[in-house]
């Protein structure tokens, strides 16, 4: 199975900060990676597909990059509604695997 | 807008069975892979299974192989998850999700609790 290691597991940041979350795959997954945002008690929301393509309706302050084994999600300027938990998901091989999540908290 | 609505969750004893359903709306269901994802209380997301548009291919995480069966009814635009031999560690919110790789739209989830 491909292991997805997300870092950090949590972070504290202020509104307006630039935030970067990293996902490392235990083996190459080309660009077969997506990012999801989850708020407490809610279903996850799809943010980015194919490593760097923004899902329709997602604000442009979100961006993704990477390839192979290292991937990043960047929020260029944190907004109050961005405080949530973020997950990466690889869909290069079975079983699909998620990162363990990164909780973004208010500083 | 695309909508997915899960049902069928509840409290079940260890060793018991449960069948989850997912009704889908406002997209051409028969053209899409479909996926189940679960989330144990206070934990992260876990991919469970997915199924090809025509139902001919299905994939499972090892921990549910032989116990869970994913299926679909394209005439009814519905997805199912038959869960047998349930264990305490299967306790989770189960989400129905559109797609097989880059999964996109999620249902609101249905809670399955396995406890005596």
PDB file of C-alpha atoms in Angstrom:
ATOM      1  CA  UNK A   1       0.000   0.000   0.000  1.00  0.00           C
ATOM      2  CA  UNK A   2       1.135   3.565  -0.630  1.00  0.00           C
ATOM      3  CA  UNK A   3       1.559   5.505   2.605  1.00  0.00           C
ATOM      4  CA  UNK A   4       0.733   9.209   2.551  1.00  0.00           C
ATOM      5  CA  UNK A   5       2.542  11.200   5.241  1.00  0.00           C
ATOM      6  CA  UNK A   6       1.143  14.634   5.879  1.00  0.00           C
ATOM      7  CA  UNK A   7       2.972  17.365   7.750  1.00  0.00           C
ATOM      8  CA  UNK A   8       2.496  19.118   9.991  1.00  0.00           C
ATOM      9  CA  UNK A   9      -0.309  17.282  11.801  1.00  0.00           C
ATOM     10  CA  UNK A  10      -1.491  20.637  13.114  1.00  0.00           C
ATOM     11  CA  UNK A  11      -0.559  24.274  12.899  1.00  0.00           C
ATOM     12  CA  UNK A  12      -1.638  27.578  14.374  1.00  0.00           C
ATOM     13  CA  UNK A  13      -1.884  30.548  12.072  1.00  0.00           C
ATOM     14  CA  UNK A  14      -3.430  33.995  11.867  1.00  0.00           C
ATOM     15  CA  UNK A  15      -5.803  35.460   9.317  1.00  0.00           C
ATOM     16  CA  UNK A  16      -3.700  36.692   6.424  1.00  0.00           C
ATOM     17  CA  UNK A  17      -0.886  34.175   6.947  1.00  0.00           C
ATOM     18  CA  UNK A  18       0.498  32.006   4.164  1.00  0.00           C
ATOM     19  CA  UNK A  19       0.092  28.330   5.028  1.00  0.00           C
ATOM     20  CA  UNK A  20       1.744  25.321   3.418  1.00  0.00           C
ATOM     21  CA  UNK A  21       0.847  21.681   4.038  1.00  0.00           C
ATOM     22  CA  UNK A  22       2.928  18.826   2.667  1.00  0.00           C
ATOM     23  CA  UNK A  23       2.071  15.279   1.670  1.00  0.00           C
ATOM     24  CA  UNK A  24       4.775  12.734   0.952  1.00  0.00           C
ATOM     25  CA  UNK A  25       4.001   9.460  -0.807  1.00  0.00           C
ATOM     26  CA  UNK A  26       5.946   6.298  -0.008  1.00  0.00           C
ATOM     27  CA  UNK A  27       6.346   5.739  -3.745  1.00  0.00           C
ATOM     28  CA  UNK A  28       5.767   7.726  -6.891  1.00  0.00           C
ATOM     29  CA  UNK A  29       2.148   8.560  -7.694  1.00  0.00           C
ATOM     30  CA  UNK A  30       2.667  10.799 -10.747  1.00  0.00           C
ATOM     31  CA  UNK A  31       0.170  13.651 -10.183  1.00  0.00           C
ATOM     32  CA  UNK A  32      -2.676  11.414  -8.936  1.00  0.00           C
ATOM     33  CA  UNK A  33      -3.388  13.443  -5.828  1.00  0.00           C
ATOM     34  CA  UNK A  34      -6.266  15.494  -4.484  1.00  0.00           C
ATOM     35  CA  UNK A  35      -6.827  17.757  -1.485  1.00  0.00           C
ATOM     36  CA  UNK A  36      -9.900  17.992   0.746  1.00  0.00           C
ATOM     37  CA  UNK A  37     -11.065  20.378   3.445  1.00  0.00           C
ATOM     38  CA  UNK A  38     -13.227  19.195   6.332  1.00  0.00           C
ATOM     39  CA  UNK A  39     -14.934  21.303   8.982  1.00  0.00           C
ATOM     40  CA  UNK A  40     -16.225  19.768  12.230  1.00  0.00           C
ATOM     41  CA  UNK A  41     -19.385  17.738  11.765  1.00  0.00           C
ATOM     42  CA  UNK A  42     -19.368  18.233   7.996  1.00  0.00           C
ATOM     43  CA  UNK A  43     -18.488  16.124   4.972  1.00  0.00           C
ATOM     44  CA  UNK A  44     -15.170  16.830   3.295  1.00  0.00           C
ATOM     45  CA  UNK A  45     -15.083  19.295   0.449  1.00  0.00           C
ATOM     46  CA  UNK A  46     -12.994  18.754  -2.662  1.00  0.00           C
ATOM     47  CA  UNK A  47     -10.461  21.534  -3.232  1.00  0.00           C
ATOM     48  CA  UNK A  48      -7.862  20.370  -5.750  1.00  0.00           C
ATOM     49  CA  UNK A  49      -7.567  17.502  -8.224  1.00  0.00           C
ATOM     50  CA  UNK A  50      -4.659  16.183 -10.268  1.00  0.00           C
ATOM     51  CA  UNK A  51      -2.219  17.847  -7.845  1.00  0.00           C
ATOM     52  CA  UNK A  52      -2.748  21.427  -8.987  1.00  0.00           C
ATOM     53  CA  UNK A  53      -6.161  21.930 -10.621  1.00  0.00           C
ATOM     54  CA  UNK A  54      -8.658  23.939  -8.622  1.00  0.00           C
ATOM     55  CA  UNK A  55     -12.134  22.467  -8.247  1.00  0.00           C
ATOM     56  CA  UNK A  56     -14.858  24.769  -9.549  1.00  0.00           C
ATOM     57  CA  UNK A  57     -15.901  27.360  -6.980  1.00  0.00           C
ATOM     58  CA  UNK A  58     -12.800  27.021  -4.811  1.00  0.00           C
ATOM     59  CA  UNK A  59     -11.130  30.370  -4.051  1.00  0.00           C
ATOM     60  CA  UNK A  60      -7.900  31.117  -5.888  1.00  0.00           C
ATOM     61  CA  UNK A  61      -5.994  31.543  -2.612  1.00  0.00           C
ATOM     62  CA  UNK A  62      -5.809  27.732  -2.601  1.00  0.00           C
ATOM     63  CA  UNK A  63      -3.155  26.147  -4.790  1.00  0.00           C
ATOM     64  CA  UNK A  64      -1.478  22.789  -5.150  1.00  0.00           C
ATOM     65  CA  UNK A  65       1.849  21.695  -6.535  1.00  0.00           C
ATOM     66  CA  UNK A  66       4.253  18.777  -6.671  1.00  0.00           C
ATOM     67  CA  UNK A  67       4.772  15.530  -8.495  1.00  0.00           C
ATOM     68  CA  UNK A  68       6.134  12.069  -7.877  1.00  0.00           C
ATOM     69  CA  UNK A  69       6.340  11.755  -4.124  1.00  0.00           C
ATOM     70  CA  UNK A  70       6.112  15.268  -2.683  1.00  0.00           C
ATOM     71  CA  UNK A  71       3.073  17.501  -2.853  1.00  0.00           C
ATOM     72  CA  UNK A  72       1.981  20.748  -1.241  1.00  0.00           C
ATOM     73  CA  UNK A  73      -1.236  22.587  -0.573  1.00  0.00           C
ATOM     74  CA  UNK A  74      -0.776  26.327  -0.109  1.00  0.00           C
ATOM     75  CA  UNK A  75      -3.258  28.864   1.186  1.00  0.00           C
ATOM     76  CA  UNK A  76      -1.814  32.202   0.143  1.00  0.00           C
ATOM     77  CA  UNK A  77      -3.689  34.358   2.663  1.00  0.00           C
ATOM     78  CA  UNK A  78      -5.680  32.576   5.339  1.00  0.00           C
ATOM     79  CA  UNK A  79      -9.320  33.599   5.733  1.00  0.00           C
ATOM     80  CA  UNK A  80     -11.469  32.917   8.823  1.00  0.00           C
ATOM     81  CA  UNK A  81     -13.442  30.223   6.957  1.00  0.00           C
ATOM     82  CA  UNK A  82     -10.239  28.303   6.145  1.00  0.00           C
ATOM     83  CA  UNK A  83      -9.768  27.028   9.682  1.00  0.00           C
ATOM     84  CA  UNK A  84     -10.406  23.323   9.180  1.00  0.00           C
ATOM     85  CA  UNK A  85      -8.674  19.978   8.712  1.00  0.00           C
ATOM     86  CA  UNK A  86      -7.066  19.222   5.368  1.00  0.00           C
ATOM     87  CA  UNK A  87      -6.430  15.801   3.838  1.00  0.00           C
ATOM     88  CA  UNK A  88      -4.562  14.592   0.795  1.00  0.00           C
ATOM     89  CA  UNK A  89      -5.666  11.491  -1.135  1.00  0.00           C
ATOM     90  CA  UNK A  90      -3.647   9.441  -3.609  1.00  0.00           C
ATOM     91  CA  UNK A  91      -5.523   7.659  -6.375  1.00  0.00           C
ATOM     92  CA  UNK A  92      -2.598   6.209  -8.261  1.00  0.00           C
ATOM     93  CA  UNK A  93      -3.072   2.672  -6.961  1.00  0.00           C
ATOM     94  CA  UNK A  94      -5.255   0.503  -4.745  1.00  0.00           C
ATOM     95  CA  UNK A  95      -6.075   0.817  -1.987  1.00  0.00           C
ATOM     96  CA  UNK A  96      -6.536   4.567  -2.243  1.00  0.00           C
ATOM     97  CA  UNK A  97      -4.964   6.183   0.816  1.00  0.00           C
ATOM     98  CA  UNK A  98      -5.449   9.454   2.646  1.00  0.00           C
ATOM     99  CA  UNK A  99      -2.917  11.431   4.594  1.00  0.00           C
ATOM    100  CA  UNK A 100      -3.616  11.563   8.336  1.00  0.00           C
ATOM    101  CA  UNK A 101      -4.827  15.160   8.146  1.00  0.00           C
ATOM    102  CA  UNK A 102      -3.563  18.617   9.069  1.00  0.00           C
ATOM    103  CA  UNK A 103      -5.626  20.698  11.468  1.00  0.00           C
ATOM    104  CA  UNK A 104      -5.315  24.432  10.842  1.00  0.00           C
ATOM    105  CA  UNK A 105      -6.189  26.344  13.991  1.00  0.00           C
ATOM    106  CA  UNK A 106      -6.524  30.000  14.846  1.00  0.00           C
ATOM    107  CA  UNK A 107      -3.488  31.533  16.520  1.00  0.00           C
TER     108      UNK A 107
ATOM    109  CA  UNK B   1     -26.343  20.708  -7.965  1.00  0.00           C
ATOM    110  CA  UNK B   2     -25.055  17.172  -7.506  1.00  0.00           C
ATOM    111  CA  UNK B   3     -26.498  15.528  -4.408  1.00  0.00           C
ATOM    112  CA  UNK B   4     -25.799  12.259  -2.613  1.00  0.00           C
ATOM    113  CA  UNK B   5     -27.913  11.064   0.298  1.00  0.00           C
ATOM    114  CA  UNK B   6     -26.851   8.120   2.449  1.00  0.00           C
ATOM    115  CA  UNK B   7     -29.156   6.059   4.626  1.00  0.00           C
ATOM    116  CA  UNK B   8     -29.182   2.783   6.502  1.00  0.00           C
ATOM    117  CA  UNK B   9     -26.787   3.513   9.331  1.00  0.00           C
ATOM    118  CA  UNK B  10     -27.539   2.642  12.935  1.00  0.00           C
ATOM    119  CA  UNK B  11     -26.567   0.571  15.941  1.00  0.00           C
ATOM    120  CA  UNK B  12     -25.670  -3.064  15.309  1.00  0.00           C
ATOM    121  CA  UNK B  13     -24.138  -5.766  17.471  1.00  0.00           C
ATOM    122  CA  UNK B  14     -20.714  -7.206  16.704  1.00  0.00           C
ATOM    123  CA  UNK B  15     -21.055  -9.931  14.091  1.00  0.00           C
ATOM    124  CA  UNK B  16     -24.193  -8.341  12.688  1.00  0.00           C
ATOM    125  CA  UNK B  17     -25.003  -6.944   9.256  1.00  0.00           C
ATOM    126  CA  UNK B  18     -26.117  -3.646   7.838  1.00  0.00           C
ATOM    127  CA  UNK B  19     -26.826  -2.378   4.332  1.00  0.00           C
ATOM    128  CA  UNK B  20     -26.076   1.224   3.492  1.00  0.00           C
ATOM    129  CA  UNK B  21     -27.737   2.974   0.571  1.00  0.00           C
ATOM    130  CA  UNK B  22     -26.839   6.133  -1.300  1.00  0.00           C
ATOM    131  CA  UNK B  23     -29.388   7.880  -3.489  1.00  0.00           C
ATOM    132  CA  UNK B  24     -27.892  10.216  -6.060  1.00  0.00           C
ATOM    133  CA  UNK B  25     -29.321  13.190  -7.922  1.00  0.00           C
ATOM    134  CA  UNK B  26     -28.533  15.584 -10.732  1.00  0.00           C
ATOM    135  CA  UNK B  27     -25.733  13.755 -12.499  1.00  0.00           C
ATOM    136  CA  UNK B  28     -25.567  10.792 -14.859  1.00  0.00           C
ATOM    137  CA  UNK B  29     -24.920   8.107 -12.278  1.00  0.00           C
ATOM    138  CA  UNK B  30     -24.274   5.306 -14.774  1.00  0.00           C
ATOM    139  CA  UNK B  31     -21.226   7.168 -16.160  1.00  0.00           C
ATOM    140  CA  UNK B  32     -19.335   7.440 -12.871  1.00  0.00           C
ATOM    141  CA  UNK B  33     -17.228   5.283 -10.634  1.00  0.00           C
ATOM    142  CA  UNK B  34     -18.532   5.506  -7.071  1.00  0.00           C
ATOM    143  CA  UNK B  35     -16.738   5.232  -3.742  1.00  0.00           C
ATOM    144  CA  UNK B  36     -17.373   4.664  -0.039  1.00  0.00           C
ATOM    145  CA  UNK B  37     -15.145   6.457   2.493  1.00  0.00           C
ATOM    146  CA  UNK B  38     -15.441   6.164   6.264  1.00  0.00           C
ATOM    147  CA  UNK B  39     -14.334   8.154   9.280  1.00  0.00           C
ATOM    148  CA  UNK B  40     -14.127   6.688  12.760  1.00  0.00           C
ATOM    149  CA  UNK B  41     -15.060   9.075  15.594  1.00  0.00           C
ATOM    150  CA  UNK B  42     -12.322  11.664  16.037  1.00  0.00           C
ATOM    151  CA  UNK B  43     -10.134  10.037  13.381  1.00  0.00           C
ATOM    152  CA  UNK B  44      -9.089  10.651   9.799  1.00  0.00           C
ATOM    153  CA  UNK B  45     -10.600   9.553   6.520  1.00  0.00           C
ATOM    154  CA  UNK B  46     -10.298   5.963   5.294  1.00  0.00           C
ATOM    155  CA  UNK B  47     -11.055   4.822   1.754  1.00  0.00           C
ATOM    156  CA  UNK B  48     -13.240   1.691   1.882  1.00  0.00           C
ATOM    157  CA  UNK B  49     -14.250   0.574  -1.623  1.00  0.00           C
ATOM    158  CA  UNK B  50     -15.140   1.675  -5.103  1.00  0.00           C
ATOM    159  CA  UNK B  51     -17.030   0.306  -8.104  1.00  0.00           C
ATOM    160  CA  UNK B  52     -16.816   0.799 -11.842  1.00  0.00           C
ATOM    161  CA  UNK B  53     -19.732   2.444 -13.706  1.00  0.00           C
ATOM    162  CA  UNK B  54     -21.078  -0.860 -15.014  1.00  0.00           C
ATOM    163  CA  UNK B  55     -20.363  -2.703 -11.763  1.00  0.00           C
ATOM    164  CA  UNK B  56     -17.878  -5.074 -13.384  1.00  0.00           C
ATOM    165  CA  UNK B  57     -14.896  -4.050 -11.230  1.00  0.00           C
ATOM    166  CA  UNK B  58     -14.803  -3.474  -7.489  1.00  0.00           C
ATOM    167  CA  UNK B  59     -11.920  -2.718  -5.133  1.00  0.00           C
ATOM    168  CA  UNK B  60     -11.712  -2.885  -1.337  1.00  0.00           C
ATOM    169  CA  UNK B  61      -9.385  -1.949   1.481  1.00  0.00           C
ATOM    170  CA  UNK B  62      -7.921  -5.110   3.008  1.00  0.00           C
ATOM    171  CA  UNK B  63      -9.670  -4.647   6.360  1.00  0.00           C
ATOM    172  CA  UNK B  64     -13.128  -5.119   4.794  1.00  0.00           C
ATOM    173  CA  UNK B  65     -12.392  -7.684   2.074  1.00  0.00           C
ATOM    174  CA  UNK B  66     -14.646 -10.703   2.376  1.00  0.00           C
ATOM    175  CA  UNK B  67     -17.011  -8.862   4.741  1.00  0.00           C
ATOM    176  CA  UNK B  68     -18.239  -5.842   2.758  1.00  0.00           C
ATOM    177  CA  UNK B  69     -19.724  -5.779  -0.735  1.00  0.00           C
ATOM    178  CA  UNK B  70     -20.158  -2.640  -2.815  1.00  0.00           C
ATOM    179  CA  UNK B  71     -22.871  -2.697  -5.471  1.00  0.00           C
ATOM    180  CA  UNK B  72     -24.987  -0.337  -7.529  1.00  0.00           C
ATOM    181  CA  UNK B  73     -28.290  -0.068  -9.348  1.00  0.00           C
ATOM    182  CA  UNK B  74     -27.867   2.213 -12.335  1.00  0.00           C
ATOM    183  CA  UNK B  75     -31.603   2.167 -13.083  1.00  0.00           C
ATOM    184  CA  UNK B  76     -32.271   3.596  -9.625  1.00  0.00           C
ATOM    185  CA  UNK B  77     -29.172   5.858  -9.481  1.00  0.00           C
ATOM    186  CA  UNK B  78     -28.201   4.206  -6.235  1.00  0.00           C
ATOM    187  CA  UNK B  79     -25.085   2.879  -4.558  1.00  0.00           C
ATOM    188  CA  UNK B  80     -24.989   0.272  -1.783  1.00  0.00           C
ATOM    189  CA  UNK B  81     -22.630  -1.158   0.796  1.00  0.00           C
ATOM    190  CA  UNK B  82     -23.529  -4.516   2.323  1.00  0.00           C
ATOM    191  CA  UNK B  83     -21.606  -4.916   5.562  1.00  0.00           C
ATOM    192  CA  UNK B  84     -21.419  -8.324   7.228  1.00  0.00           C
ATOM    193  CA  UNK B  85     -19.518  -9.669  10.223  1.00  0.00           C
ATOM    194  CA  UNK B  86     -19.299  -6.171  11.629  1.00  0.00           C
ATOM    195  CA  UNK B  87     -16.649  -5.354  14.208  1.00  0.00           C
ATOM    196  CA  UNK B  88     -16.257  -2.567  16.743  1.00  0.00           C
ATOM    197  CA  UNK B  89     -13.537  -1.063  14.541  1.00  0.00           C
ATOM    198  CA  UNK B  90     -16.066  -0.595  11.714  1.00  0.00           C
ATOM    199  CA  UNK B  91     -17.772   2.088  13.802  1.00  0.00           C
ATOM    200  CA  UNK B  92     -17.629   5.228  11.677  1.00  0.00           C
ATOM    201  CA  UNK B  93     -19.491   7.733   9.583  1.00  0.00           C
ATOM    202  CA  UNK B  94     -19.747   6.264   6.088  1.00  0.00           C
ATOM    203  CA  UNK B  95     -19.686   8.667   3.149  1.00  0.00           C
ATOM    204  CA  UNK B  96     -20.852   7.991  -0.378  1.00  0.00           C
ATOM    205  CA  UNK B  97     -18.630   9.859  -2.869  1.00  0.00           C
ATOM    206  CA  UNK B  98     -18.779  10.383  -6.617  1.00  0.00           C
ATOM    207  CA  UNK B  99     -15.760   9.244  -8.583  1.00  0.00           C
ATOM    208  CA  UNK B 100     -13.183   6.477  -8.485  1.00  0.00           C
ATOM    209  CA  UNK B 101      -9.925   8.354  -8.563  1.00  0.00           C
ATOM    210  CA  UNK B 102     -10.304  12.057  -8.109  1.00  0.00           C
ATOM    211  CA  UNK B 103     -13.423  11.762  -5.972  1.00  0.00           C
ATOM    212  CA  UNK B 104     -15.367  14.994  -5.800  1.00  0.00           C
ATOM    213  CA  UNK B 105     -18.926  15.246  -4.418  1.00  0.00           C
ATOM    214  CA  UNK B 106     -19.642  13.789  -0.984  1.00  0.00           C
ATOM    215  CA  UNK B 107     -22.854  12.888   0.803  1.00  0.00           C
ATOM    216  CA  UNK B 108     -23.512  14.030   4.372  1.00  0.00           C
ATOM    217  CA  UNK B 109     -22.654  10.597   5.764  1.00  0.00           C
ATOM    218  CA  UNK B 110     -24.464   7.965   7.805  1.00  0.00           C
ATOM    219  CA  UNK B 111     -23.264   6.774  11.209  1.00  0.00           C
ATOM    220  CA  UNK B 112     -22.679   3.081  11.829  1.00  0.00           C
ATOM    221  CA  UNK B 113     -22.105   2.043  15.431  1.00  0.00           C
ATOM    222  CA  UNK B 114     -21.023  -1.505  16.201  1.00  0.00           C
ATOM    223  CA  UNK B 115     -21.500  -2.219  19.875  1.00  0.00           C
ATOM    224  CA  UNK B 116     -23.132  -4.699  22.204  1.00  0.00           C
TER     225      UNK B 116
END
